[in-house]
mmCIF file of C-alpha atoms in Angstrom:
data_model
loop_
_atom_site.group_PDB
_atom_site.id
_atom_site.type_symbol
_atom_site.label_atom_id
_atom_site.label_comp_id
_atom_site.label_asym_id
_atom_site.label_seq_id
_atom_site.Cartn_x
_atom_site.Cartn_y
_atom_site.Cartn_z
ATOM 1 C CA MET A 1 -8.814 -20.535 -72.724
ATOM 2 C CA SER A 2 -5.256 -21.352 -71.756
ATOM 3 C CA SER A 3 -4.736 -17.840 -70.328
ATOM 4 C CA ALA A 4 -7.972 -18.058 -68.365
ATOM 5 C CA ASN A 5 -6.980 -21.442 -66.922
ATOM 6 C CA ASN A 6 -3.551 -20.134 -65.976
ATOM 7 C CA LEU A 7 -5.153 -17.144 -64.228
ATOM 8 C CA LYS A 8 -7.510 -19.403 -62.262
ATOM 9 C CA LYS A 9 -4.571 -21.608 -61.237
ATOM 10 C CA SER A 10 -2.586 -18.578 -60.134
ATOM 11 C CA LEU A 11 -5.480 -17.258 -58.045
ATOM 12 C CA LEU A 12 -5.991 -20.699 -56.481
ATOM 13 C CA VAL A 13 -2.296 -20.966 -55.550
ATOM 14 C CA LEU A 14 -2.352 -17.451 -54.078
ATOM 15 C CA ALA A 15 -5.460 -18.185 -51.975
ATOM 16 C CA LEU A 16 -3.970 -21.452 -50.730
ATOM 17 C CA ALA A 17 -0.691 -19.748 -49.781
ATOM 18 C CA THR A 18 -2.568 -17.030 -47.908
ATOM 19 C CA THR A 19 -4.599 -19.617 -45.987
ATOM 20 C CA LEU A 20 -1.503 -21.597 -45.037
ATOM 21 C CA ALA A 21 0.275 -18.442 -43.896
ATOM 22 C CA ALA A 22 -2.678 -17.499 -41.717
ATOM 23 C CA CYS A 23 -2.761 -20.964 -40.188
ATOM 24 C CA SER A 24 0.958 -20.797 -39.548
ATOM 25 C CA ASP A 25 0.613 -17.430 -37.790
ATOM 26 C CA ASN A 26 -2.201 -18.723 -35.588
ATOM 27 C CA ASP A 27 -0.187 -21.782 -34.629
ATOM 28 C CA ASN A 28 2.702 -19.599 -33.498
ATOM 29 C CA ASP A 29 0.616 -17.155 -31.453
ATOM 30 C CA PRO A 30 1.410 -17.517 -27.726
ATOM 31 C CA ILE A 31 -1.388 -18.809 -25.527
ATOM 32 C CA VAL A 32 -2.214 -16.189 -22.923
ATOM 33 C CA GLU A 33 -3.462 -17.734 -19.698
ATOM 34 C CA GLU A 34 -5.616 -15.696 -17.366
ATOM 35 C CA PRO A 35 -4.048 -15.357 -13.895
ATOM 36 C CA VAL A 36 -5.663 -17.345 -11.087
ATOM 37 C CA ILE A 37 -7.021 -14.940 -8.485
ATOM 38 C CA SER A 38 -7.165 -15.811 -4.799
ATOM 39 C CA GLU A 39 -9.595 -13.939 -2.566
ATOM 40 C CA PHE A 40 -9.487 -13.875 1.211
ATOM 41 C CA THR A 41 -12.112 -12.486 3.577
ATOM 42 C CA ILE A 42 -10.669 -11.381 6.920
ATOM 43 C CA THR A 43 -12.814 -10.937 10.014
ATOM 44 C CA PHE A 44 -11.137 -8.788 12.654
ATOM 45 C CA SER A 45 -12.456 -8.602 16.227
ATOM 46 C CA ASN A 46 -11.341 -6.163 18.943
ATOM 47 C CA LEU A 47 -11.095 -8.123 22.203
ATOM 48 C CA THR A 48 -10.143 -5.197 24.438
ATOM 49 C CA ALA A 49 -12.433 -3.334 26.851
ATOM 50 C CA GLY A 50 -11.105 0.184 26.299
ATOM 51 C CA GLN A 51 -8.806 0.356 23.298
ATOM 52 C CA PRO A 52 -10.065 1.467 19.876
ATOM 53 C CA LEU A 53 -8.079 -0.143 17.070
ATOM 54 C CA SER A 54 -7.150 1.679 13.882
ATOM 55 C CA PRO A 55 -8.346 0.335 10.493
ATOM 56 C CA LEU A 56 -6.820 -3.087 9.948
ATOM 57 C CA SER A 57 -4.018 -3.084 7.363
ATOM 58 C CA VAL A 58 -3.545 -6.279 5.351
ATOM 59 C CA ILE A 59 -0.547 -6.920 3.083
ATOM 60 C CA ALA A 60 -0.025 -9.966 0.853
ATOM 61 C CA PHE A 61 3.599 -10.876 0.092
ATOM 62 C CA GLU A 62 5.876 -13.758 -0.841
ATOM 63 C CA ASP A 63 9.002 -13.728 1.303
ATOM 64 C CA GLU A 64 9.943 -10.576 3.241
ATOM 65 C CA ALA A 65 7.329 -9.465 5.802
ATOM 66 C CA PRO A 66 6.558 -5.748 6.216
ATOM 67 C CA TRP A 67 7.406 -6.031 9.920
ATOM 68 C CA THR A 68 9.158 -8.580 12.116
ATOM 69 C CA PHE A 69 9.439 -8.925 15.889
ATOM 70 C CA GLY A 70 12.839 -7.801 17.194
ATOM 71 C CA THR A 71 13.681 -5.581 14.216
ATOM 72 C CA THR A 72 13.507 -1.821 13.669
ATOM 73 C CA ALA A 73 10.097 -0.591 12.522
ATOM 74 C CA SER A 74 9.832 0.960 9.084
ATOM 75 C CA VAL A 75 8.619 4.539 8.787
ATOM 76 C CA GLY A 76 5.312 3.165 7.518
ATOM 77 C CA LEU A 77 4.843 1.008 10.605
ATOM 78 C CA GLU A 78 6.002 3.886 12.821
ATOM 79 C CA MET A 79 3.279 6.119 11.358
ATOM 80 C CA LEU A 80 0.675 3.391 11.806
ATOM 81 C CA ALA A 81 1.700 2.601 15.398
ATOM 82 C CA GLU A 82 1.861 6.260 16.467
ATOM 83 C CA SER A 83 -1.170 7.673 14.661
ATOM 84 C CA GLY A 84 -3.176 4.882 13.028
ATOM 85 C CA ALA A 85 -2.510 6.346 9.565
ATOM 86 C CA ASN A 86 -1.668 3.471 7.219
ATOM 87 C CA GLU A 87 -1.131 4.976 3.749
ATOM 88 C CA GLU A 88 2.668 4.801 3.950
ATOM 89 C CA TYR A 89 2.578 1.339 5.511
ATOM 90 C CA LEU A 90 0.335 -0.054 2.755
ATOM 91 C CA SER A 91 2.751 1.190 0.075
ATOM 92 C CA TYR A 92 5.219 -1.529 1.149
ATOM 93 C CA GLU A 93 7.474 -2.145 -1.848
ATOM 94 C CA ASN A 94 7.317 -5.958 -1.692
ATOM 95 C CA ALA A 95 3.535 -6.121 -1.439
ATOM 96 C CA LEU A 96 1.661 -8.286 -3.934
ATOM 97 C CA ALA A 97 -1.528 -6.593 -2.754
ATOM 98 C CA ALA A 98 -2.503 -4.342 0.144
ATOM 99 C CA VAL A 99 -5.824 -3.228 1.571
ATOM 100 C CA SER A 100 -7.255 -1.344 4.555
ATOM 101 C CA ALA A 101 -10.481 -1.856 6.448
ATOM 102 C CA GLU A 102 -12.860 1.092 6.145
ATOM 103 C CA GLY A 103 -12.679 2.457 9.667
ATOM 104 C CA ALA A 104 -11.517 2.129 13.224
ATOM 105 C CA ILE A 105 -12.928 -0.679 15.338
ATOM 106 C CA GLY A 106 -14.118 -0.026 18.870
ATOM 107 C CA PRO A 107 -13.843 -2.327 21.890
ATOM 108 C CA GLY A 108 -15.879 -5.484 21.361
ATOM 109 C CA GLU A 109 -16.568 -4.699 17.700
ATOM 110 C CA THR A 110 -15.857 -6.744 14.564
ATOM 111 C CA THR A 111 -15.068 -5.648 11.030
ATOM 112 C CA THR A 112 -14.447 -7.394 7.704
ATOM 113 C CA VAL A 113 -11.982 -6.701 4.891
ATOM 114 C CA ILE A 114 -11.368 -8.533 1.600
ATOM 115 C CA ILE A 115 -8.047 -8.858 -0.215
ATOM 116 C CA THR A 116 -7.522 -10.327 -3.695
ATOM 117 C CA VAL A 117 -4.163 -11.362 -5.103
ATOM 118 C CA GLU A 118 -2.786 -13.438 -7.963
ATOM 119 C CA GLU A 119 -2.198 -16.990 -6.805
ATOM 120 C CA GLN A 120 1.411 -17.639 -5.801
ATOM 121 C CA GLU A 121 3.390 -20.745 -4.908
ATOM 122 C CA THR A 122 4.289 -18.946 -1.677
ATOM 123 C CA LEU A 123 1.708 -16.539 -0.305
ATOM 124 C CA ASN A 124 1.710 -14.883 3.100
ATOM 125 C CA LEU A 125 -0.525 -12.309 4.756
ATOM 126 C CA SER A 126 0.562 -9.703 7.308
ATOM 127 C CA PHE A 127 -1.740 -7.676 9.588
ATOM 128 C CA ALA A 128 -1.341 -4.531 11.686
ATOM 129 C CA ALA A 129 -3.565 -2.080 13.613
ATOM 130 C CA MET A 130 -2.775 0.560 16.246
ATOM 131 C CA LEU A 131 -4.110 0.534 19.797
ATOM 132 C CA GLY A 132 -5.412 4.098 19.746
ATOM 133 C CA ASN A 133 -5.052 5.002 23.412
ATOM 134 C CA THR A 134 -1.300 4.348 23.511
ATOM 135 C CA ASN A 135 1.876 5.993 22.308
ATOM 136 C CA ASP A 136 2.980 3.388 19.762
ATOM 137 C CA ALA A 137 1.324 0.061 20.516
ATOM 138 C CA PHE A 138 -0.005 -2.055 17.677
ATOM 139 C CA THR A 139 -1.343 -5.539 17.182
ATOM 140 C CA GLY A 140 -1.369 -8.001 14.330
ATOM 141 C CA LEU A 141 0.448 -10.908 12.736
ATOM 142 C CA SER A 142 3.836 -10.549 11.071
ATOM 143 C CA SER A 143 3.364 -13.412 8.629
ATOM 144 C CA LEU A 144 0.700 -16.054 8.092
ATOM 145 C CA ASP A 145 1.184 -18.624 5.314
ATOM 146 C CA VAL A 146 -2.044 -19.089 3.335
ATOM 147 C CA SER A 147 -0.460 -20.844 0.343
ATOM 148 C CA THR A 148 -2.262 -24.147 0.907
ATOM 149 C CA LEU A 149 -5.552 -22.774 2.186
ATOM 150 C CA GLU A 150 -8.307 -24.190 -0.014
ATOM 151 C CA VAL A 151 -11.415 -22.332 -1.117
ATOM 152 C CA GLY A 152 -13.870 -22.457 1.786
ATOM 153 C CA GLY A 153 -11.118 -23.150 4.298
ATOM 154 C CA SER A 154 -10.387 -20.881 7.275
ATOM 155 C CA LEU A 155 -7.578 -20.060 9.669
ATOM 156 C CA SER A 156 -8.132 -18.431 13.072
ATOM 157 C CA ARG A 157 -5.506 -16.625 15.133
ATOM 158 C CA THR A 158 -5.429 -14.334 18.169
ATOM 159 C CA THR A 159 -2.950 -11.461 18.356
ATOM 160 C CA THR A 160 -0.913 -9.788 21.087
ATOM 161 C CA ALA A 161 0.128 -6.167 21.633
ATOM 162 C CA TYR A 162 3.511 -5.020 20.335
ATOM 163 C CA ASP A 163 5.523 -1.884 21.041
ATOM 164 C CA ALA A 164 6.859 -0.333 17.830
ATOM 165 C CA GLY A 165 9.849 1.014 19.766
ATOM 166 C CA THR A 166 9.586 4.412 18.108
ATOM 167 C CA GLU A 167 8.051 6.570 20.864
ATOM 168 C CA ALA A 168 8.496 6.580 24.636
ATOM 169 C CA ASN A 169 5.434 5.323 26.518
ATOM 170 C CA THR A 170 4.840 8.580 28.389
ATOM 171 C CA GLU A 171 1.034 8.290 28.019
ATOM 172 C CA THR A 172 0.722 12.078 28.254
ATOM 173 C CA ALA A 173 -2.191 14.017 26.839
ATOM 174 C CA GLU A 174 0.177 15.559 24.295
ATOM 175 C CA THR A 175 1.449 12.254 22.893
ATOM 176 C CA VAL A 176 -1.517 9.861 22.883
ATOM 177 C CA PRO A 177 -3.670 10.383 19.764
ATOM 178 C CA GLY A 178 -6.707 8.297 20.774
ATOM 179 C CA PRO A 179 -9.978 9.586 22.234
ATOM 180 C CA ALA A 180 -8.615 9.317 25.777
ATOM 181 C CA ALA A 181 -6.236 12.227 25.108
ATOM 182 C CA SER A 182 -6.548 13.458 21.479
ATOM 183 C CA GLY A 183 -2.863 14.348 21.440
ATOM 184 C CA GLU A 184 -0.205 14.258 18.740
ATOM 185 C CA GLY A 185 -0.042 11.356 16.313
ATOM 186 C CA PHE A 186 3.055 10.638 14.269
ATOM 187 C CA ASN A 187 6.297 12.326 15.260
ATOM 188 C CA GLU A 188 9.399 11.514 13.215
ATOM 189 C CA ILE A 189 11.628 11.842 16.291
ATOM 190 C CA ARG A 190 12.266 8.397 17.782
ATOM 191 C CA ASP A 191 12.736 8.774 21.531
ATOM 192 C CA ASP A 192 12.174 5.228 22.791
ATOM 193 C CA THR A 193 15.104 3.562 24.523
ATOM 194 C CA ALA A 194 14.966 0.549 22.196
ATOM 195 C CA ASP A 195 14.387 1.208 18.500
ATOM 196 C CA ILE A 196 13.057 -2.290 17.837
ATOM 197 C CA ILE A 197 9.670 -4.022 17.895
ATOM 198 C CA THR A 198 9.074 -5.713 21.272
ATOM 199 C CA MET A 199 6.176 -7.034 23.327
ATOM 200 C CA HIS A 200 4.225 -4.133 24.792
ATOM 201 C CA PRO A 201 4.585 -3.831 28.594
ATOM 202 C CA GLY A 202 1.025 -2.571 29.050
ATOM 203 C CA ILE A 203 -0.567 0.625 30.346
ATOM 204 C CA VAL A 204 0.572 2.337 33.534
ATOM 205 C CA SER A 205 -2.463 4.512 34.300
ATOM 206 C CA ASN A 206 -2.773 7.599 36.481
ATOM 207 C CA GLN A 207 -4.473 5.391 39.079
ATOM 208 C CA ASP A 208 -1.355 3.214 39.079
ATOM 209 C CA GLY A 209 0.795 6.147 40.157
ATOM 210 C CA LEU A 210 1.860 7.670 36.825
ATOM 211 C CA SER A 211 0.442 11.101 37.578
ATOM 212 C CA THR A 212 1.260 12.510 34.114
ATOM 213 C CA SER A 213 -0.637 9.720 32.317
ATOM 214 C CA ALA A 214 -3.786 10.688 30.456
ATOM 215 C CA LEU A 215 -4.918 7.067 30.628
ATOM 216 C CA GLY A 216 -7.048 5.363 33.237
ATOM 217 C CA VAL A 217 -7.485 1.767 34.282
ATOM 218 C CA GLU A 218 -10.302 1.475 31.746
ATOM 219 C CA HIS A 219 -7.683 1.715 28.989
ATOM 220 C CA LYS A 220 -5.687 -1.260 30.202
ATOM 221 C CA PHE A 221 -5.613 -4.350 28.009
ATOM 222 C CA ASP A 222 -4.698 -7.999 28.319
ATOM 223 C CA ASN A 223 -3.467 -10.344 25.627
ATOM 224 C CA PRO A 224 -4.892 -11.435 23.302
ATOM 225 C CA VAL A 225 -5.848 -8.034 21.905
ATOM 226 C CA SER A 226 -7.705 -9.183 18.796
ATOM 227 C CA LYS A 227 -8.903 -12.198 16.867
ATOM 228 C CA ILE A 228 -8.360 -12.636 13.134
ATOM 229 C CA VAL A 229 -10.218 -15.202 11.009
ATOM 230 C CA ILE A 230 -9.044 -15.671 7.413
ATOM 231 C CA THR A 231 -11.352 -17.475 4.980
ATOM 232 C CA ARG A 232 -10.416 -18.173 1.389
ATOM 233 C CA THR A 233 -13.482 -17.270 -0.635
ATOM 234 C CA GLN A 234 -12.030 -17.716 -4.133
#
């Protein structure tokens, strides 16, 4: 009987030690918190009468914007502003998230795009879209702080036209990629006099005396070029 009792005591001690070890392990396991996701719905409206806009590109970031007025355009922005192609632009290395609208937006039309990103203490959104019937004009917002925007809240902004500074504004049929000319899009050669982002001077049509221009007065535009409404939906 003594051996049997000793065996029972040994088994009881072993079971208790195993239970305590398991509890200890559980207590030390790190608590994994699920990231808080912010979702923003962007409504983008083309306010021009004769300029198709390329698919809106939206980039979420913390500090350094993908483009800034008065600085040299990146190759990604150059490609977007000269051809409307945004794959390179959306691969911005400091992006927290990046998304493109599905298609181009014609004069007077509106489109919607949604971007989701992990919540950050500092969160900014940047926007860009090409004016198709130009050499290298684009519109958008360099940086918009949405850090404190609450769910259900909205921000509304209008945008102006910028010149990427990467291609001379010749407006010829060979260099304008939009439907007015169907010319060349991106060209890696930068032949503008100022290789920085500036305000766009506007269209000088063939009716205005630029005989080599493939553009007419119907392609002129005034600022603002577009309207952007950002609503936090999550």
